[in-house]
CSV table of C-alpha atoms in Angstrom, one decimal:
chain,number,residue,atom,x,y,z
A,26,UNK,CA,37.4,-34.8,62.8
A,27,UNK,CA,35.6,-37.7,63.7
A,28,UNK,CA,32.4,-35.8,64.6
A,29,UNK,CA,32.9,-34.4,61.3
A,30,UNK,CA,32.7,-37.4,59.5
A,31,UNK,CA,29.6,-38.8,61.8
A,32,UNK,CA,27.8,-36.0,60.5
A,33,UNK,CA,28.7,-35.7,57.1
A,34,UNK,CA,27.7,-39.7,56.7
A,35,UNK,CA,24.1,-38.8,58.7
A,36,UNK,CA,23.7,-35.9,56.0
A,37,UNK,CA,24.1,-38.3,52.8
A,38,UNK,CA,21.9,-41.1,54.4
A,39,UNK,CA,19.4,-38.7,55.0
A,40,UNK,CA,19.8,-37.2,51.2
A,41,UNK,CA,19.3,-40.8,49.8
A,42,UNK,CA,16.1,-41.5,51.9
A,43,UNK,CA,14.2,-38.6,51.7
A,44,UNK,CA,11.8,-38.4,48.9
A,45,UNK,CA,10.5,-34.7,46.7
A,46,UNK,CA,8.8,-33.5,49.6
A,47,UNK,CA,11.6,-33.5,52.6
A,48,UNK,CA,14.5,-32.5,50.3
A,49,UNK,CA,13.8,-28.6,50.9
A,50,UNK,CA,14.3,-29.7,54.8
A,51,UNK,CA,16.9,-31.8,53.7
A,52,UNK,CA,19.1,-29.2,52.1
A,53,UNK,CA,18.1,-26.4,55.0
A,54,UNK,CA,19.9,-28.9,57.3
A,55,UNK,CA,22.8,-29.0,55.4
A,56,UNK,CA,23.2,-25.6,55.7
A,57,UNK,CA,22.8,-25.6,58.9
A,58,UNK,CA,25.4,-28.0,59.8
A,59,UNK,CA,27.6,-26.1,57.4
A,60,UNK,CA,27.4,-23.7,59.6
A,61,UNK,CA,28.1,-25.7,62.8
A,62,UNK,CA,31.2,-26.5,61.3
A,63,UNK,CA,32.4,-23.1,60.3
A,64,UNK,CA,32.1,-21.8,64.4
A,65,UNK,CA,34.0,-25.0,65.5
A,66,UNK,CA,37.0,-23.8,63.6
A,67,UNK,CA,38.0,-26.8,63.0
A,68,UNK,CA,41.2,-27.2,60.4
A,69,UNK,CA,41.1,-25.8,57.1
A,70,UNK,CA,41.6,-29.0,55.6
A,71,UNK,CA,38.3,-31.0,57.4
A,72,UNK,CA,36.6,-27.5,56.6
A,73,UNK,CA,37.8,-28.1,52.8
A,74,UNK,CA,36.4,-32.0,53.1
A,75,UNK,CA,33.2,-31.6,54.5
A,76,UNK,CA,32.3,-28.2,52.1
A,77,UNK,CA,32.9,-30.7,48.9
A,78,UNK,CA,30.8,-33.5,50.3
A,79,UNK,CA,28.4,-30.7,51.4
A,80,UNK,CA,28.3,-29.5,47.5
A,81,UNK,CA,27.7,-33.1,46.0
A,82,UNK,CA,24.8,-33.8,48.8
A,83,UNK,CA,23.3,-30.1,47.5
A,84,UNK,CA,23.7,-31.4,44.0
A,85,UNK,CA,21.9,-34.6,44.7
A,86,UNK,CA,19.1,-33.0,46.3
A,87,UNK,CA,18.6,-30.7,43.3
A,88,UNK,CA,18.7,-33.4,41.0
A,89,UNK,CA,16.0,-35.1,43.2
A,90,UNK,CA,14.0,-32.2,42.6
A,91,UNK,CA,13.9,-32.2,39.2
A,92,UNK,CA,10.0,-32.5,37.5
A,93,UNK,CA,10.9,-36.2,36.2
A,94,UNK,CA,10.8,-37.1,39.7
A,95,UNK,CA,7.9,-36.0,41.2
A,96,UNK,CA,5.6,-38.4,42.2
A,97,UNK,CA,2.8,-36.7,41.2
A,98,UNK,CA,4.1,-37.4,37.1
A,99,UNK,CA,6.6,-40.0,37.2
A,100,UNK,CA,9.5,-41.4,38.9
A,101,UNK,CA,10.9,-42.9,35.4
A,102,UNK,CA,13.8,-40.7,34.2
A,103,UNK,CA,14.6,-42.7,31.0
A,104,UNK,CA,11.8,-42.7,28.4
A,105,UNK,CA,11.0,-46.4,27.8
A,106,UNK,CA,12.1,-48.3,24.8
A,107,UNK,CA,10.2,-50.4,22.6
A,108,UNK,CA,6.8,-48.7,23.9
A,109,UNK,CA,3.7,-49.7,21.4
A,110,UNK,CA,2.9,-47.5,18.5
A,111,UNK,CA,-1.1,-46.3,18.1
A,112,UNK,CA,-3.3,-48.6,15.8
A,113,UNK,CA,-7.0,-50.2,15.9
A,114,UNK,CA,-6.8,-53.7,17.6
A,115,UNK,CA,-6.3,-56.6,15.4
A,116,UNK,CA,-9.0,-58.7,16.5
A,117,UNK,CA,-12.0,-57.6,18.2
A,118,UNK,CA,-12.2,-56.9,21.6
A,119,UNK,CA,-15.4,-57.1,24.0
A,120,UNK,CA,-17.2,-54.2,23.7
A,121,UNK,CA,-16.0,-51.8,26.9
A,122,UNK,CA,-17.8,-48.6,28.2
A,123,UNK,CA,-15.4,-46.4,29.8
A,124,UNK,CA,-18.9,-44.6,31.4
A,125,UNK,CA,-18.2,-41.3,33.6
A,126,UNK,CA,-19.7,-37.9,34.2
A,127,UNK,CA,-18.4,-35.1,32.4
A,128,UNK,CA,-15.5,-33.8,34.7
A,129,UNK,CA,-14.1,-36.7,35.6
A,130,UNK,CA,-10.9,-37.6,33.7
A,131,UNK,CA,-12.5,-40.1,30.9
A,132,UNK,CA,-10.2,-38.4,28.6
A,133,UNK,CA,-6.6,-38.5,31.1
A,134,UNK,CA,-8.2,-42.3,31.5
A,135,UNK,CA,-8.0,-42.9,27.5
A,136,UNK,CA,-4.5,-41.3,27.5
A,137,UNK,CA,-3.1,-43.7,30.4
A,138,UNK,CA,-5.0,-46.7,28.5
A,139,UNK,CA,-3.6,-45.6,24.8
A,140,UNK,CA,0.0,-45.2,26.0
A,141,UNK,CA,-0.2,-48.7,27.8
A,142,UNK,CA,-1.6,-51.2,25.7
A,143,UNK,CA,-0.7,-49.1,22.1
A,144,UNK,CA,-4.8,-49.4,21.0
A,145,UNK,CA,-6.5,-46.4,20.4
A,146,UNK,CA,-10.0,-46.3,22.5
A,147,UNK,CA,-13.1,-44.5,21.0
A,148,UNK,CA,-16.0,-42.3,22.0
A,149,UNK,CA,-20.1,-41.9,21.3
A,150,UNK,CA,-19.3,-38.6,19.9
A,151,UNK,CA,-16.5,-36.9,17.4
A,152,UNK,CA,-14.5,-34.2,19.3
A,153,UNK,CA,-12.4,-31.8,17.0
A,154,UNK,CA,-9.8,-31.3,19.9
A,155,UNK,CA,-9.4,-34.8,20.5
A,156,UNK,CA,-8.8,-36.2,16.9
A,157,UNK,CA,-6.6,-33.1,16.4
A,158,UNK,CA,-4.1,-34.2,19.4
A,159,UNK,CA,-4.0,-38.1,18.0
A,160,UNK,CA,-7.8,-39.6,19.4
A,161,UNK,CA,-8.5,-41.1,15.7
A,162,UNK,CA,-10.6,-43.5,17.5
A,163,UNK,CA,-13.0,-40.7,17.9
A,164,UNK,CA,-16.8,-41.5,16.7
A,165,UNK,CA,-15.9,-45.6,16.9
A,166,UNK,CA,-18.0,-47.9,19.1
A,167,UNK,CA,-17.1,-51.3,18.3
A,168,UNK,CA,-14.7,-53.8,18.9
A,169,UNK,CA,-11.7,-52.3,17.7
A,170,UNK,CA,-11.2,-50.1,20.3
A,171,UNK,CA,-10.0,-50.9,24.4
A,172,UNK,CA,-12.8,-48.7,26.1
A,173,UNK,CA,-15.4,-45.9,24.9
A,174,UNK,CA,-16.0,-42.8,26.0
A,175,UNK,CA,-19.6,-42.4,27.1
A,176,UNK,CA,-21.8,-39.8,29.3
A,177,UNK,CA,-24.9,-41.7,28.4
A,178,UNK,CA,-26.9,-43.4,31.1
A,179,UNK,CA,-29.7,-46.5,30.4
A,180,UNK,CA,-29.6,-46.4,27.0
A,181,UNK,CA,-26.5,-47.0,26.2
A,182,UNK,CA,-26.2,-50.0,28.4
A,183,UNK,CA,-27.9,-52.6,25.2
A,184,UNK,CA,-24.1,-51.1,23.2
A,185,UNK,CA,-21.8,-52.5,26.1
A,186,UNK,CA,-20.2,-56.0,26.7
A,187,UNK,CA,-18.8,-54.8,30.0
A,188,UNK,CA,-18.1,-51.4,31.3
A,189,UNK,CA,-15.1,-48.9,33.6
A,190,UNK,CA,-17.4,-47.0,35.7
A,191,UNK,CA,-15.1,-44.0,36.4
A,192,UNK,CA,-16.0,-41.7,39.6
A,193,UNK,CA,-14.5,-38.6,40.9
A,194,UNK,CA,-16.0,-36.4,43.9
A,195,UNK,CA,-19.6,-34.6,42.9
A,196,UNK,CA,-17.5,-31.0,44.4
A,197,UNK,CA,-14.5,-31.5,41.6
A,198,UNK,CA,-16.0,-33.1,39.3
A,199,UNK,CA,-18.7,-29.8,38.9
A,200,UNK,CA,-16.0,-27.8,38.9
A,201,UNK,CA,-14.0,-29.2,36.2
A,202,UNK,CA,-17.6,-29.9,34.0
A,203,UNK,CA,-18.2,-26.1,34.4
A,204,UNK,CA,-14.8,-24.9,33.6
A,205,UNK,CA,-15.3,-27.1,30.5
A,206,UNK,CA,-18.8,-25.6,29.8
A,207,UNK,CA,-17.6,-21.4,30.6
A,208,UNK,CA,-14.0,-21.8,29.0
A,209,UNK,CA,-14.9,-24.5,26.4
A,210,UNK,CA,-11.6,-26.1,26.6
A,211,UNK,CA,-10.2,-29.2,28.5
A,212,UNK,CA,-7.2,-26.6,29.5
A,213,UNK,CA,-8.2,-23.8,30.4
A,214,UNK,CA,-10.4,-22.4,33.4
A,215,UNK,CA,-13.4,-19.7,33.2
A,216,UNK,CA,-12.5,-15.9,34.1
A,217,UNK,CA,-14.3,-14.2,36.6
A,218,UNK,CA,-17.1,-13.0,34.5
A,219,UNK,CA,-18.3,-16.0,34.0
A,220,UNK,CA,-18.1,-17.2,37.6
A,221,UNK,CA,-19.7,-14.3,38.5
A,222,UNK,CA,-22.6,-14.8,36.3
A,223,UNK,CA,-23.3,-18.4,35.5
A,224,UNK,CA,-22.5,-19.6,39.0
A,225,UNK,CA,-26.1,-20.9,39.3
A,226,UNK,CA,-25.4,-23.3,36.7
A,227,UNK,CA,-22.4,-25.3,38.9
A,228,UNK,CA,-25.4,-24.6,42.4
A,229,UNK,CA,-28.2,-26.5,40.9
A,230,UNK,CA,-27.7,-29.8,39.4
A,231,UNK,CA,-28.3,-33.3,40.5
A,232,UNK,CA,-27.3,-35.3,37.4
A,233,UNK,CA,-24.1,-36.2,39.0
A,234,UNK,CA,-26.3,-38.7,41.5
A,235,UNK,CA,-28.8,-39.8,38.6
A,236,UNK,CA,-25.8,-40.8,36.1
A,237,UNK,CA,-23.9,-43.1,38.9
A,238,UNK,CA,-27.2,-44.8,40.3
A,239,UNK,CA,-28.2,-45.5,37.1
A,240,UNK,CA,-24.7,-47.1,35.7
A,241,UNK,CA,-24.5,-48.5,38.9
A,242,UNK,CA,-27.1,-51.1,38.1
A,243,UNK,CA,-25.4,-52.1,34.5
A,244,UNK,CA,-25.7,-55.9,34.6
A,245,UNK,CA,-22.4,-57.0,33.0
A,246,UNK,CA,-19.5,-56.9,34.4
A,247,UNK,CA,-18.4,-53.4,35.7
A,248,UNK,CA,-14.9,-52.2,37.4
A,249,UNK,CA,-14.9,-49.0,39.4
A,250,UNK,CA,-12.5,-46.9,39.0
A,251,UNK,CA,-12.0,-43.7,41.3
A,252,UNK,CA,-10.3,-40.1,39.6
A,253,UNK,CA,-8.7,-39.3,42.9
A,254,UNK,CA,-7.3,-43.2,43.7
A,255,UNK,CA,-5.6,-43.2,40.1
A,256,UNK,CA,-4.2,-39.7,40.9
A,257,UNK,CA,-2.4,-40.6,44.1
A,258,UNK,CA,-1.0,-44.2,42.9
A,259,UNK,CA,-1.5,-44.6,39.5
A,260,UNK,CA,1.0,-47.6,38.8
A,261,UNK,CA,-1.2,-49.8,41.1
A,262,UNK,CA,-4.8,-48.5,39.9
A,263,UNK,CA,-3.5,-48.9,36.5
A,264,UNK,CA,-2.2,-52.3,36.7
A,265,UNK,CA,-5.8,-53.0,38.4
A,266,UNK,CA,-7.5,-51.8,35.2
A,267,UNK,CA,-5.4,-53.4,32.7
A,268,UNK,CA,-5.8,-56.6,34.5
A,269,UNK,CA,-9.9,-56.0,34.1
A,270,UNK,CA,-9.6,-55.5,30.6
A,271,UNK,CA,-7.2,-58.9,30.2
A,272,UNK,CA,-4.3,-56.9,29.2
A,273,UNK,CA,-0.4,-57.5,30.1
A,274,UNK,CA,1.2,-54.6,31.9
A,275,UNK,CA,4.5,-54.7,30.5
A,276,UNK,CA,4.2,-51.6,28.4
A,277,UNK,CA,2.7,-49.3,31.7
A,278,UNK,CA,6.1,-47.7,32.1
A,279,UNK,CA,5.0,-46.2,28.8
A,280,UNK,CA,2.0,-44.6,30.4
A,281,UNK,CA,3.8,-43.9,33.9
A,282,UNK,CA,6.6,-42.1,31.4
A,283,UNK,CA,4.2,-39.4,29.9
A,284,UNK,CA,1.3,-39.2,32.2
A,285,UNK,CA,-0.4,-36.3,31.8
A,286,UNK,CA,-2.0,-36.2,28.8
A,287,UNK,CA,-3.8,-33.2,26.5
A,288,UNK,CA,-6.7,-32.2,28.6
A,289,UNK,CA,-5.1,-31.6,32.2
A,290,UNK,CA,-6.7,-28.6,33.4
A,291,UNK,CA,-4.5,-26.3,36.1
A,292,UNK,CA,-6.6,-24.7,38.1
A,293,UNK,CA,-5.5,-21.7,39.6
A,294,UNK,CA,-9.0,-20.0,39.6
A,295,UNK,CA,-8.8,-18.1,43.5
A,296,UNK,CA,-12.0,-18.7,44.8
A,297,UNK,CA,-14.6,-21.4,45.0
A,298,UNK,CA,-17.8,-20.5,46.6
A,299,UNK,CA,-20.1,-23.2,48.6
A,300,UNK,CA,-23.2,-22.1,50.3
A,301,UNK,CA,-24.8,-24.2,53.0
A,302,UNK,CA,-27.4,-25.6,50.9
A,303,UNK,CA,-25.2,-26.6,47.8
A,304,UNK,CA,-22.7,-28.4,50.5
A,305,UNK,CA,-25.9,-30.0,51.9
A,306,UNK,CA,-27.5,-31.0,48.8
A,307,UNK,CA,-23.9,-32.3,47.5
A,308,UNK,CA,-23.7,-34.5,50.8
A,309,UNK,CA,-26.9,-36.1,50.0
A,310,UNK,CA,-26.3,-36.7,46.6
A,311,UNK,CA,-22.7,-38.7,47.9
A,312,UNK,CA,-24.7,-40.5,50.2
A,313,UNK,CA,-27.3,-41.6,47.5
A,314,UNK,CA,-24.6,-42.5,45.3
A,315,UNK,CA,-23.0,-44.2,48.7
A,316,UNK,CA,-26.1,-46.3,49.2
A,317,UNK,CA,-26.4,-48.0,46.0
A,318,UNK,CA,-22.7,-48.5,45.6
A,319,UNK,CA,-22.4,-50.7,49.0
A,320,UNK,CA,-24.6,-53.3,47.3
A,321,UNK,CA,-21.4,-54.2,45.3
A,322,UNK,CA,-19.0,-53.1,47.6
A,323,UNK,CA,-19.1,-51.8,51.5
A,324,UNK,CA,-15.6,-50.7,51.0
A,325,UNK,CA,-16.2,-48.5,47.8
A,326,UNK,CA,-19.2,-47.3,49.3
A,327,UNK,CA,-17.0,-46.0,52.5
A,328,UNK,CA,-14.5,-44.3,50.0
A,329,UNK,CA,-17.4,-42.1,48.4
A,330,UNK,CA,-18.3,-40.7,51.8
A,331,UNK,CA,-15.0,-39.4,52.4
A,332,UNK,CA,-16.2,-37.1,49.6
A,333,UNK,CA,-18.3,-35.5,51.8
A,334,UNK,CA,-17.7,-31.7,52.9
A,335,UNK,CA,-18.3,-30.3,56.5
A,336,UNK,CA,-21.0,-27.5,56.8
A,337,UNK,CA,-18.2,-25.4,58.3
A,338,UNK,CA,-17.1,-25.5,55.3
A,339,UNK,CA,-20.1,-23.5,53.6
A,340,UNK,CA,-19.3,-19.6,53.1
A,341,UNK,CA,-21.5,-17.0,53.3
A,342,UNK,CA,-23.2,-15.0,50.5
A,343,UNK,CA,-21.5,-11.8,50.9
A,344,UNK,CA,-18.0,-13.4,50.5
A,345,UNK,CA,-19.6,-14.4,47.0
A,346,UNK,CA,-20.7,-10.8,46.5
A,347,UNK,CA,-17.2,-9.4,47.7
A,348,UNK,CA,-15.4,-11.1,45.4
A,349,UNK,CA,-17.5,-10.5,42.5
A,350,UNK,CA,-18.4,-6.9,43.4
A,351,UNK,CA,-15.3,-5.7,41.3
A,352,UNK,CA,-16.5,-7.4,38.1
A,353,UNK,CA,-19.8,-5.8,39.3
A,354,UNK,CA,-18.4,-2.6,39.2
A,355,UNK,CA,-16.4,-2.9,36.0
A,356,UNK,CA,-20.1,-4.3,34.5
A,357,UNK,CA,-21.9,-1.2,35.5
A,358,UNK,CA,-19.4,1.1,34.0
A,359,UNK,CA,-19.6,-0.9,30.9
A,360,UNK,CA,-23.1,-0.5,30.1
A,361,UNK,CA,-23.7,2.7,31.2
A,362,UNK,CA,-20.7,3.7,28.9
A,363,UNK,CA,-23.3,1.5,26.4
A,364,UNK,CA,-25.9,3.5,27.3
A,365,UNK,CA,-24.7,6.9,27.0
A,366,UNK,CA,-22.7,5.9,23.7
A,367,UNK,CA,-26.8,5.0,22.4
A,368,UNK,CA,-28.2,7.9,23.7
A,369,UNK,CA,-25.0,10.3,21.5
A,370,UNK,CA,-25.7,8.0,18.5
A,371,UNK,CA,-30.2,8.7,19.0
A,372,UNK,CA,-29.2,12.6,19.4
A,373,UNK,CA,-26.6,12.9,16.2
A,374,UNK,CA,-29.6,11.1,14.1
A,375,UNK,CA,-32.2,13.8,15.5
A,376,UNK,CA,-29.9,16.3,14.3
């Protein structure tokens, strides 16, 4: 009996300290031990006992499961009260860029800043999709808004009080910027036809390196911010920002609440091809970027390497041609079906 107990008391300390990702353990081992029990025979009555403590640690473990509680959205289960409602600030506010290359979660960045602090943040251009889903700050570029939404490089610099230099790894950020271009949504992914065919696009591009050394050198006063850092622990990078931009971060909970925003792209596309020399010239780009970076910070400078792919990680170019020798296949069929259905249309006009 006692033994009984030990274990039972073992099982619910262990469901109370386990976080999302050791509960399926968690609950194989209550099974188990469920199991232990049954062969030692021991009285119906313990057997009774432990199987209805067994049944409220399963319960627990499935409510730890549930999506509220995933660290990777939040690990608030009540919404918020009193969070801030959307308007233009009240008096104006230094003049922010929130500078970053396409593809690198400028607009989750306004979402997490908009739900925080309850002021809308703007942008150099007008985007239909944004204003549609509540960005009315759209096309604005003064005061009234927390940050703005820039891809712009030297010449925006003369607009900007201060600037959030926001930086996610050359390899994703291409991805996402070409998904964007090929699907032309901040949702959805390209389809396999257009991987297949406009991959030379996402080889051959080195404006990833230009735009960073060239924000890089901004003169007023600049946070970085990294995509991947505010992905993993976004209560702490947030907090960092807010701070930056001199505002209180009582309302964050309203951010950490609804996370995700309106342009989170899930990528489920099956195949990413890197060649030796894209991997290569990547690395050097990273490094570049690397360089000018440890003039403000050795630290920062040491994160972007990490970015940084192996060689043995480059594929060859027949894996590229396997995978898209289906599409290849279906393309040929296509036009000669084309061609033939021109050649029947020439003939009936002859006749």
């Amino acid at each position: 009996m006692y033994h009984t107990l030990y274990l039972i008391i073992q099982l619910n300390r262990e469901t109370q300290a386990n976080t999302l990702s050791s509960n399926y353990s968690t609950y194989h081992t209550h099974m188990a031990v469920f199991r232990t029990l049954l062969t030692k025979r021991r009285s119906n009555r313990t057997l009774a006992i432990a199987g209805l403590i067994l049944l409220i640690c399963c319960i627990y473990s499935v409510y730890k499961l549930h999506p509220r509680s995933v660290t990777s959205y939040s690990n608030i289960i009540e919404k918020p009260k009193n969070c801030p409602k959307l308007g233009f600030a009240k008096t104006p506010l230094p003049v922010t860029a929130l500078a970053s290359y396409p593809g690198s979660g400028n607009s989750w960045t306004r979402h997490l800043l908009q739900k925080s602090t309850g002021i809308y943040t703007g942008s150099r251009s007008r985007e239909g999709f944004m204003i549609k889903n509540g960005y009315v700050g759209e096309g604005v570029t003064n005061g009234s808004v927390i940050v703005i939404k820039t891809h712009g490089t030297k010449r925006d610099w003369i607009a900007y009080e201060r600037a959030v230099l926001l930086m996610r790894n050359q390899f994703e950020a291409q991805w996402s910027f070409f998904n964007l271009k090929m699907s032309g949504s901040h949702t959805n992914i390209t389809d396999k036809k257009r991987y297949c065919t406009n991959y030379g696009i996402l080889n051959r591009s080195d404006r990833w390196k230009k735009f960073y050394i060239n924000w890089l050198q901004f003169k007023g006063d600049m946070f970085v911010l990294f995509y991947d850092e505010l992905l993993q622990n976004k209560e702490n990078k947030l907090r960092e920002l807010l701070r930056f931009l001199g505002f209180s971060t009582k309302n964050i909970d309203c951010a950490l609440y609804d996370p995700e925003g309106i342009a989170h792209r899930v990528d489920k596309f099956p195949f990413r091809f890197y060649d030796k020399d894209y991997i290569n010239t990547t690395n050097s780009n990273i490094e570049e970027v690397a360089k000018e970076l440890r003039k403000r910070s050795p630290v920062m400078a040491d994160h972007v390497l990490t970015w940084r792919k192996s060689p043995s990680e480059a594929m060859e170019k027949y894996q590229f041609d396997e995978f898209c020798k289906e599409y290849a296949k279906e393309r040929t069929k296509m036009l000669n079906l084309k061609l033939y259905a021109r050649h029947e249309i020439v003939e009936q006009k002859r006749n």
